[in-house]
Short mmCIF file of C-alpha atoms and ligand atoms in Angstrom, two decimals:
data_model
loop_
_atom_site.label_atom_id
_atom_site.label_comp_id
_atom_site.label_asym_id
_atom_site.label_seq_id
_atom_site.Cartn_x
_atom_site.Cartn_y
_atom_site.Cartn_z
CA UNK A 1 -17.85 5.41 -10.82
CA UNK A 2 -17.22 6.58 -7.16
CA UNK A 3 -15.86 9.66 -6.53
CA UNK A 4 -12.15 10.52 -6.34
CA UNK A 5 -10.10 12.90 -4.37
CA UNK A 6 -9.42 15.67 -6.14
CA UNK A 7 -6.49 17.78 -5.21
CA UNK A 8 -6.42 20.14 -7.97
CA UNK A 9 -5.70 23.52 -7.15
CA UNK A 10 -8.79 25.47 -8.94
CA UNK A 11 -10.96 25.07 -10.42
CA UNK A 12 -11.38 23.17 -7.39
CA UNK A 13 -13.29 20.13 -6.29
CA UNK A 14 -16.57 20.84 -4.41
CA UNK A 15 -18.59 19.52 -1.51
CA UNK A 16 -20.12 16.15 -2.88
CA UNK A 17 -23.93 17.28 -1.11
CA UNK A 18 -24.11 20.70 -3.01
CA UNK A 19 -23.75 18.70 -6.29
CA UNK A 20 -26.11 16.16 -5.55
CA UNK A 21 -28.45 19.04 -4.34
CA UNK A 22 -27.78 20.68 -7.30
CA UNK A 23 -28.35 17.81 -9.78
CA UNK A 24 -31.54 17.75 -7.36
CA UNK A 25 -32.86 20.44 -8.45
CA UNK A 26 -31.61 20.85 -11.68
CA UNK A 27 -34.61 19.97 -13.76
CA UNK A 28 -37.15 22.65 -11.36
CA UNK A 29 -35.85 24.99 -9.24
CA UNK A 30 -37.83 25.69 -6.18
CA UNK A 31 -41.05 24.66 -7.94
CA UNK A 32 -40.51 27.03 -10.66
CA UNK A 33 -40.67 24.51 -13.48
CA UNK A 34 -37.58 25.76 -14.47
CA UNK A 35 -33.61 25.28 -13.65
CA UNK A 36 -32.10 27.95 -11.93
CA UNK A 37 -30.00 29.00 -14.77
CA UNK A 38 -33.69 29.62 -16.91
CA UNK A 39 -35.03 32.05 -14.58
CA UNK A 40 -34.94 35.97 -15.02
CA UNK A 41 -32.07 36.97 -12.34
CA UNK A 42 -34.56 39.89 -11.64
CA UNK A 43 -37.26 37.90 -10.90
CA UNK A 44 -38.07 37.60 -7.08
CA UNK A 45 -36.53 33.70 -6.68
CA UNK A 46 -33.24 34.55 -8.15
CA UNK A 47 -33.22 38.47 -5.73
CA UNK A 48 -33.76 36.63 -3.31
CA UNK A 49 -30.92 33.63 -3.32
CA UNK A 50 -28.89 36.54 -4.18
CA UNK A 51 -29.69 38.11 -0.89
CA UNK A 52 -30.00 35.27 1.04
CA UNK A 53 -26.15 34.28 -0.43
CA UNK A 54 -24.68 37.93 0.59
CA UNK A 55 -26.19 37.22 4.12
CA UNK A 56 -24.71 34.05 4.58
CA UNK A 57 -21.04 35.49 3.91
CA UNK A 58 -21.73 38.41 6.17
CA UNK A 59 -22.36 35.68 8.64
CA UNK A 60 -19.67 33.23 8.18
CA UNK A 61 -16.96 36.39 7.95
CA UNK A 62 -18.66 38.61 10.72
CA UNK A 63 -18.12 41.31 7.70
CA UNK A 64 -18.81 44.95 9.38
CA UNK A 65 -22.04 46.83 7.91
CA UNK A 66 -19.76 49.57 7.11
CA UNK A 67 -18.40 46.92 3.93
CA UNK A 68 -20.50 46.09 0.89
CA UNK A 69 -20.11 42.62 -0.69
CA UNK A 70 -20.24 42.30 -4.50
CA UNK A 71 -20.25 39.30 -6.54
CA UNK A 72 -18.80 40.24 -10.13
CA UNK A 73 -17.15 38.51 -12.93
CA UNK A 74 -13.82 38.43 -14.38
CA UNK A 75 -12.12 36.57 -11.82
CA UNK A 76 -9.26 37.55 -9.78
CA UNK A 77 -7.54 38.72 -13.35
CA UNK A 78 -9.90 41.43 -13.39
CA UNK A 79 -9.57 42.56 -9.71
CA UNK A 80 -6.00 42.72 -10.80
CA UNK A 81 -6.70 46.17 -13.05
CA UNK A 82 -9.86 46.98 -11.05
CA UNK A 83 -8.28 47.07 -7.93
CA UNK A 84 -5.72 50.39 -9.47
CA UNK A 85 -8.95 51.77 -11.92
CA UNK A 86 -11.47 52.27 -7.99
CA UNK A 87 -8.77 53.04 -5.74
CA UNK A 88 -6.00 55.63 -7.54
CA UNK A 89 -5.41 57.77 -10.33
CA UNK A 90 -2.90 57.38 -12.93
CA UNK A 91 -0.12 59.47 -10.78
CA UNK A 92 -1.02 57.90 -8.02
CA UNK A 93 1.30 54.97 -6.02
CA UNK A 94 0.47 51.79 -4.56
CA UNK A 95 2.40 49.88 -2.81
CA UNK A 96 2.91 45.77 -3.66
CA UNK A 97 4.37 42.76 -1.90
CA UNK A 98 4.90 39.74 -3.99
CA UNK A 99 5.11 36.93 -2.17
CA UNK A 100 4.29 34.61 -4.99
CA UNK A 101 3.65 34.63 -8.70
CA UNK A 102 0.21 35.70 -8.11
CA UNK A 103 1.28 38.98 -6.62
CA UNK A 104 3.89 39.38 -9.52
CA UNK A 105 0.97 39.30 -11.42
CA UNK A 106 -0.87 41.64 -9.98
CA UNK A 107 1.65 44.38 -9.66
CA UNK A 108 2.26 44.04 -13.36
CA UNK A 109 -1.22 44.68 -14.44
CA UNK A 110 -0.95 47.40 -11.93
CA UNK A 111 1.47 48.82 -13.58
CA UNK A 112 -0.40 49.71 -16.38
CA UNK A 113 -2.89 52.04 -14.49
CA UNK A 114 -0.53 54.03 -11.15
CA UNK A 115 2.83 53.93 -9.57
CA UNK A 116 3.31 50.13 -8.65
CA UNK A 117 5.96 50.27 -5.60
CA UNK A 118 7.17 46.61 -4.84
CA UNK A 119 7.41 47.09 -1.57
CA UNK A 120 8.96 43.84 -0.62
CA UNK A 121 9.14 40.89 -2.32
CA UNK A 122 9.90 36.90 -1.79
CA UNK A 123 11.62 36.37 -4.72
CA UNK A 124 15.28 36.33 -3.65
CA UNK A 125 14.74 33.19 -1.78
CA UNK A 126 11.98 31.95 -4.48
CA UNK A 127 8.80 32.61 -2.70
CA UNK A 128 10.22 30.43 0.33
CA UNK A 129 9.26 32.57 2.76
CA UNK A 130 7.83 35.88 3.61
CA UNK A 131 9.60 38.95 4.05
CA UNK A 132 9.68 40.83 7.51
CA UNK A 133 7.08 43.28 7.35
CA UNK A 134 9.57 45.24 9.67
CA UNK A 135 12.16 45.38 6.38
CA UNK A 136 9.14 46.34 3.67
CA UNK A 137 9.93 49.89 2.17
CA UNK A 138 6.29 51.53 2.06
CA UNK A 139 5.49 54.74 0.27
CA UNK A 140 3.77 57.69 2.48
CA UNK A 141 1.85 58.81 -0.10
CA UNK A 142 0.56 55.25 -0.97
CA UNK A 143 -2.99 54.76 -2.32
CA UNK A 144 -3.21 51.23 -0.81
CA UNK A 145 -1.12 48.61 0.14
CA UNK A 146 -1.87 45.19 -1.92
CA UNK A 147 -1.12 41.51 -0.76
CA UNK A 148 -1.76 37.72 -1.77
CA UNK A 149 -2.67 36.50 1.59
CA UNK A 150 -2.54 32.65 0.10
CA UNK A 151 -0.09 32.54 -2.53
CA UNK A 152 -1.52 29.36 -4.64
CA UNK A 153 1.20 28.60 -6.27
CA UNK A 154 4.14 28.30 -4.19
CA UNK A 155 1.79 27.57 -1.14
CA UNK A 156 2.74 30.75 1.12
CA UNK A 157 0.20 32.13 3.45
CA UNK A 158 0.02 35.07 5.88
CA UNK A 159 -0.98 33.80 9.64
CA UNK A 160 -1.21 37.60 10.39
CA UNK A 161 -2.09 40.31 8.99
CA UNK A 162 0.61 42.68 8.69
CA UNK A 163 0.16 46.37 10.19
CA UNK A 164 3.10 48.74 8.42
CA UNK A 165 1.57 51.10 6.84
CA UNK A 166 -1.80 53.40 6.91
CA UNK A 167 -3.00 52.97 3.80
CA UNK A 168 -5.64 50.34 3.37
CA UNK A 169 -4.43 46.93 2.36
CA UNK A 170 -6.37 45.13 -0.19
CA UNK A 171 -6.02 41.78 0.08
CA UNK A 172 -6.25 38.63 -2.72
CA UNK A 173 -7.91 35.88 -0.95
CA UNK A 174 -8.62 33.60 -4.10
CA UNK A 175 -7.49 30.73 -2.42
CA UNK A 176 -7.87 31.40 1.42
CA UNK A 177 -11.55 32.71 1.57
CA UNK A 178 -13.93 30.97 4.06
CA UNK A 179 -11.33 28.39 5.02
CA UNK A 180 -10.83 30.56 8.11
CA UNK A 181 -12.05 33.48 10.20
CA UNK A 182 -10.60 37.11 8.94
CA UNK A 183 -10.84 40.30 10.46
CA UNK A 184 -12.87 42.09 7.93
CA UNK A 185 -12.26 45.22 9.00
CA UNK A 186 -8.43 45.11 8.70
CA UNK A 187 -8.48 45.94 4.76
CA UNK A 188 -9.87 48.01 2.55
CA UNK A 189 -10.88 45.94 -0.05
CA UNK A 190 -10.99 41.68 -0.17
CA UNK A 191 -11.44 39.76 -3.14
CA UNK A 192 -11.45 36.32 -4.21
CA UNK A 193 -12.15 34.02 -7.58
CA UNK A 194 -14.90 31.50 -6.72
CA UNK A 195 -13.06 28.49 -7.88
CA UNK A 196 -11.08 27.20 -4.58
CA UNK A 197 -13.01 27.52 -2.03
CA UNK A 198 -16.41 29.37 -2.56
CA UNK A 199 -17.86 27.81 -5.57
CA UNK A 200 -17.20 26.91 -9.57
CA UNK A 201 -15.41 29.70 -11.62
CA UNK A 202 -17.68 32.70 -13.10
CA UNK A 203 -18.13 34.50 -9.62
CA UNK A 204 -15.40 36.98 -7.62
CA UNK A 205 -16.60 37.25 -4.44
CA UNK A 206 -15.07 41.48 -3.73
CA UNK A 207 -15.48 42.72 -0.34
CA UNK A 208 -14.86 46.61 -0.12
CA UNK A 209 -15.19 48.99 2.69
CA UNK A 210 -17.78 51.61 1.76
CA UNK A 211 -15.33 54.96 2.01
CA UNK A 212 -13.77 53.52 -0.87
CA UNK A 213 -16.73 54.13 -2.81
CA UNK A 214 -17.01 56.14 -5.53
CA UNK A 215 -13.38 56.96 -6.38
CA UNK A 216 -12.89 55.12 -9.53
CA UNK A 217 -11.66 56.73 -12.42
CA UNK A 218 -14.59 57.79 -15.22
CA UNK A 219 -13.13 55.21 -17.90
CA UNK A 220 -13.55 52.27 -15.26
CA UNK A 221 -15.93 49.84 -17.25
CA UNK A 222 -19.11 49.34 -14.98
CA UNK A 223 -18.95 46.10 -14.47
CA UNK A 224 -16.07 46.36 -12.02
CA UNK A 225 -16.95 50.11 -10.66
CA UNK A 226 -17.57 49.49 -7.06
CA UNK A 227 -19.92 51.97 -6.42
CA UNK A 228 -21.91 51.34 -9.53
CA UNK A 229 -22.04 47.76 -8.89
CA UNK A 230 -23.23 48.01 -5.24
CA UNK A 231 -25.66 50.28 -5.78
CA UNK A 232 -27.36 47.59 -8.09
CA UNK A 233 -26.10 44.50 -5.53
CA UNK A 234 -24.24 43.47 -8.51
CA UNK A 235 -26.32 42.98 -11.14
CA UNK A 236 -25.61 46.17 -13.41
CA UNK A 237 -25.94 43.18 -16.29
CA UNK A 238 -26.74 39.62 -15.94
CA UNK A 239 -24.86 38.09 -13.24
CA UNK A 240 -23.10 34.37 -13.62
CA UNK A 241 -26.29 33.23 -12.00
CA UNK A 242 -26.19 29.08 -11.86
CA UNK A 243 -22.41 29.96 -10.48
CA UNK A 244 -23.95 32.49 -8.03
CA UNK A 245 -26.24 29.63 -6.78
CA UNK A 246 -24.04 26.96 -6.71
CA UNK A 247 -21.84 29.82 -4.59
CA UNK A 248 -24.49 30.12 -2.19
CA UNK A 249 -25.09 26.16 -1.69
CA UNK A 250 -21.15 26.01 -0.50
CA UNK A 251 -22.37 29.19 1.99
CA UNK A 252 -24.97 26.93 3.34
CA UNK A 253 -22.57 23.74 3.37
CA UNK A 254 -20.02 25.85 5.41
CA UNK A 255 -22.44 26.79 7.60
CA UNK A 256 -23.65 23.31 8.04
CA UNK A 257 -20.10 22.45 9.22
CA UNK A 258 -20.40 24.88 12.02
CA UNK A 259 -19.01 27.72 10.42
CA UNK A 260 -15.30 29.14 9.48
CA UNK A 261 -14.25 28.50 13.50
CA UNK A 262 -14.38 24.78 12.51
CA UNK A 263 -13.60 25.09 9.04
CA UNK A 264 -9.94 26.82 10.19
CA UNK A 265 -9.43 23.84 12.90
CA UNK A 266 -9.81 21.26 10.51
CA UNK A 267 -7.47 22.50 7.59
CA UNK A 268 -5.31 23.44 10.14
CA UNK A 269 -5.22 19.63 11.33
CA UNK A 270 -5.32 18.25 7.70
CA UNK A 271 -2.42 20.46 6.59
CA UNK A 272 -0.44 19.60 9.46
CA UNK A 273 -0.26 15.76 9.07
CA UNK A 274 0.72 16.46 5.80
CA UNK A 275 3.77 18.53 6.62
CA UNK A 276 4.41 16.47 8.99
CA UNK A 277 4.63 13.28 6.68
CA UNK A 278 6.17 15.71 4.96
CA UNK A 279 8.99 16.71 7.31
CA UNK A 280 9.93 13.31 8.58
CA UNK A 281 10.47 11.46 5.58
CA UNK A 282 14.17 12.23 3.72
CA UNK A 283 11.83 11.54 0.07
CA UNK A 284 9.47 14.30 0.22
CA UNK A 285 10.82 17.80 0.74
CA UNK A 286 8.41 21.29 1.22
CA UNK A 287 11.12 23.93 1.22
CA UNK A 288 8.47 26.88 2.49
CA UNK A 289 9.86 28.26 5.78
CA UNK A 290 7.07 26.76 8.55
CA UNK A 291 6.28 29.74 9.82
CA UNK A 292 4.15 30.86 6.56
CA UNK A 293 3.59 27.66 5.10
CA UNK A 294 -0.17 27.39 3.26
CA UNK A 295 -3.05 25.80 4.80
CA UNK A 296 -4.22 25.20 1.46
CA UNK A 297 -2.00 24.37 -1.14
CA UNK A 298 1.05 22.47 -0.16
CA UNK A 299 4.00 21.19 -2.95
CA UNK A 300 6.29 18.96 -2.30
CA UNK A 301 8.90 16.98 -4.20
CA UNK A 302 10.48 13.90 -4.36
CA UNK A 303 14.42 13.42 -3.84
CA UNK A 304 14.55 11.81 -6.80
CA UNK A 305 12.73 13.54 -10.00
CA UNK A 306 13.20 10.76 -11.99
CA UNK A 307 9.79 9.28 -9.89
CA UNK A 308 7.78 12.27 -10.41
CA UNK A 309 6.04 10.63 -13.65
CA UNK A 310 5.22 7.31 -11.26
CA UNK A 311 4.02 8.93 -8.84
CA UNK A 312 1.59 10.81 -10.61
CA UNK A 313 0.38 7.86 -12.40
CA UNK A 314 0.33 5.65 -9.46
CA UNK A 315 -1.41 8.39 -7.50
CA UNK A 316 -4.22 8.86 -9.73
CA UNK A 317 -4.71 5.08 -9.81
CA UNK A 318 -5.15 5.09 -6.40
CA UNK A 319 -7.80 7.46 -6.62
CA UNK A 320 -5.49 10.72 -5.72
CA UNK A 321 -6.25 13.02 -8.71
CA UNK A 322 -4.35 16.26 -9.65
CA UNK A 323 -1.69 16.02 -7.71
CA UNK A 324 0.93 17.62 -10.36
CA UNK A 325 2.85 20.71 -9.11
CA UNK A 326 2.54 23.85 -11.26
CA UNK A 327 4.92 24.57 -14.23
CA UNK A 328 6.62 27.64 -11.69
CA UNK A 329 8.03 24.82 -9.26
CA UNK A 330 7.73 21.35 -10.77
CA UNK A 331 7.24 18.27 -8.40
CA UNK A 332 4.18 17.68 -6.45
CA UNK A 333 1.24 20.01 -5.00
CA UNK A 334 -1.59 18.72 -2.97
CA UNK A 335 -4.25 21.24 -2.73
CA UNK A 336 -6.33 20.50 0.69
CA UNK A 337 -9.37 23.22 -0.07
CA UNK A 338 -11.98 22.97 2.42
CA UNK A 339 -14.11 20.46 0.16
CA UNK A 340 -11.00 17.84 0.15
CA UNK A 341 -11.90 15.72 3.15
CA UNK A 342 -9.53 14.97 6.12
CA UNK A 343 -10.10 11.10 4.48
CA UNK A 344 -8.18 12.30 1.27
CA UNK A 345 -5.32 14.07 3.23
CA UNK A 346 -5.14 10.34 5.34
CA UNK A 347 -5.55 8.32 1.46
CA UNK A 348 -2.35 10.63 0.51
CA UNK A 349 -0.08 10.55 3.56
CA UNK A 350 -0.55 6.44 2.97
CA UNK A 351 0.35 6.45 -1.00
CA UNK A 352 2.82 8.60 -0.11
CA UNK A 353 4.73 6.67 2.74
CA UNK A 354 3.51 3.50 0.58
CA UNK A 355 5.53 4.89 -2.70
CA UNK A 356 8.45 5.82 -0.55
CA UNK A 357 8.95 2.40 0.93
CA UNK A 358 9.04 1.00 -2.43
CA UNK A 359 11.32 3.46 -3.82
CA UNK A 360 12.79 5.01 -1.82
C1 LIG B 1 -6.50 31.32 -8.82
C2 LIG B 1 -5.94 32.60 -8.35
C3 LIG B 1 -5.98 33.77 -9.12
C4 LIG B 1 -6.56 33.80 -10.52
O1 LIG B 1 -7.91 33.73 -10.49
P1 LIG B 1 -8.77 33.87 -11.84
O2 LIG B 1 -10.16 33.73 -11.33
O3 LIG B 1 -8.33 32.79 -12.77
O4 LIG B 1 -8.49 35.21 -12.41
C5 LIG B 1 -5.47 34.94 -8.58
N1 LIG B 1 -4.94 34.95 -7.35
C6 LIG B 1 -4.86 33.84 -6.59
C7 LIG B 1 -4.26 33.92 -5.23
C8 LIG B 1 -5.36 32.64 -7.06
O5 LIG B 1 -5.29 31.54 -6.31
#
């Protein structure tokens, strides 16, 4: 069977010649005899793809020596509550903007550790758009400011990042992360879930400026204490290791395609023709206000709902997998990670104007 397109939104699909590398060397690893999930992660093969994997995302992201890069477990989810447990006390505040139901999320974990200040929030107009950062009501005494920068859901992204406050903004970046070039050195902390664009789920890639060290509360499990897990480059226990290798073949891929420079232009193309199919049909409707509109994960729907259920089935016989919006918003969502070739962005704008001149 050939491969299909696979637009789900995460786990994600991945480049097609890190899995054939991987089912390479599956069977002996680097002439070890043994799969990479069978070796000790202490031994001197695993240390050093572990090094060799940091240095290839301080390279892609230019990330400042003055930042240490973890790779931990627990997803996103866990950044969630050990974002609050590193960075504040239980009187502390920190100040939230939702701009999506991931960011709802995460200042209701919050919650349950400091002072969670929504700052601002999308929700009035339901996550179309982003608020003015002008209009966001920041605390003084704020800990740290936290944002989604790609909301996955409702397919909202930041073009900029914002500059209100003086507290250090830690940013979610599970689904933007190496699809573009970021200015490290703007936040405080970055973190991201492997499964969109970095690898398969079991990794969270967490970027933290080094200041922020050591501040986490005593009853912070270790695992997700900062400073204890850079001071053993993340392996305080046994890492996810075959994710943290398959992790570090998508660093090499990226690479390969001449870095996040090129990366950004061509998501930047590929989501473009697809808003602009998109905009100029009367059938397909994105209601996200252009000016923050996701590179990565774009839903649409169709004018008439009744066709959602034929689309999707029609879609998938075509060879368009995944394409079914999330629960939150209903219709359609087409995510366009960096793995999802221009080729499937072209295959979908065709079904799509296809489906509408027979139905619509
Ligand atoms: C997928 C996603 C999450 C959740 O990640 P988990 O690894 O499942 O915890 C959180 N935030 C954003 C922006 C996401 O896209």
């Amino acid at each position: 069977m050939e491969r299909i397109y696979n637009f789900s939104p995460g786990p994600a699909t991945l480049p097609t010649s890190v899995l054939e590398r991987a089912r390479d060397e599956l069977l002996n690893w680097r002439g070890t005899g043994m799969s990479v999930m069978e070796v000790s992660h202490r031994g001197k093969e695993f240390i050093a793809l572990a090094e060799r994997s940091v240095d290839a995302l301080r390279e892609l992201l230019g990330i400042p020596d003055n930042y240490r890069v973890l790779f931990l477990q627990g997803g996103a989810t866990m950044q969630f509550a050990a974002v609050p447990l590193n960075l504040a006390g239980p009187n502390d505040t920190a100040d939230y903007v939702t701009t999506g139901n991931w960011g709802v999320k995460a200042v209701g974990e919050a919650r349950r550790y400091l002072h969670a200040n929504e700052a601002a929030t999308g929700r009035d107009g339901n996550f179309t758009s982003i608020p003015d950062p002008a209009t966001w009501r920041v605390s003084d005494d704020a800990r740290y400011l936290h944002l989604v920068s790609n909301e996955t859901v409702v397919g909202v992204e930041f073009h900029e990042t914002p500059d209100v406050s003086d507290a250090p903004i830690i940013a979610d970046m599970s689904s933007t992360l190496l699809s573009r070039p970021v200015d490290v050195d703007c936040y405080g902390v970055i973190y991201a879930g492997a499964q969109k664009n970095v690898g398969p789920p079991g990794v969270t890639v967490v970027i933290v400026r080094e200041d922020l060290l050591g501040q986490a509360r005593p009853e912070t499990p270790t695992v997700v204490n900062y400073r204890a897990m850079a001071d053993t480059d993340s392996m305080s226990n046994t890492p996810p290791t075959f994710t943290w290798y398959v992790a570090g073949l998508v660093l090499e891929w990226v690479r390969a395609q001449g870095g996040l420079d090129a990366m950004a232009e061509r998501n930047h193309r590929k989501a473009s023709k697809l808003y602009a199919a998109i905009d100029g049909s009367d059938f397909f409707d994105n209601p996200v206000d252009p000016a923050c509109r996701s590179w990565m994960n774009i839903p649409f729907t169709l004018a008439d709902t009744n066709l959602d259920a034929l689309f999707l089935k029609q879609s998938a016989e075509a060879g368009l997998a995944n394409l079914k919006g999330h629960r939150l918003v209903g219709g359609m969502r087409a995510s366009i990670y960096n793995a999802l070739p221009e080729a499937g962005v072209d295959a979908l704008i065709e079904f799509m104007s296809d489906f509408e001149a027979r139905h619509g």
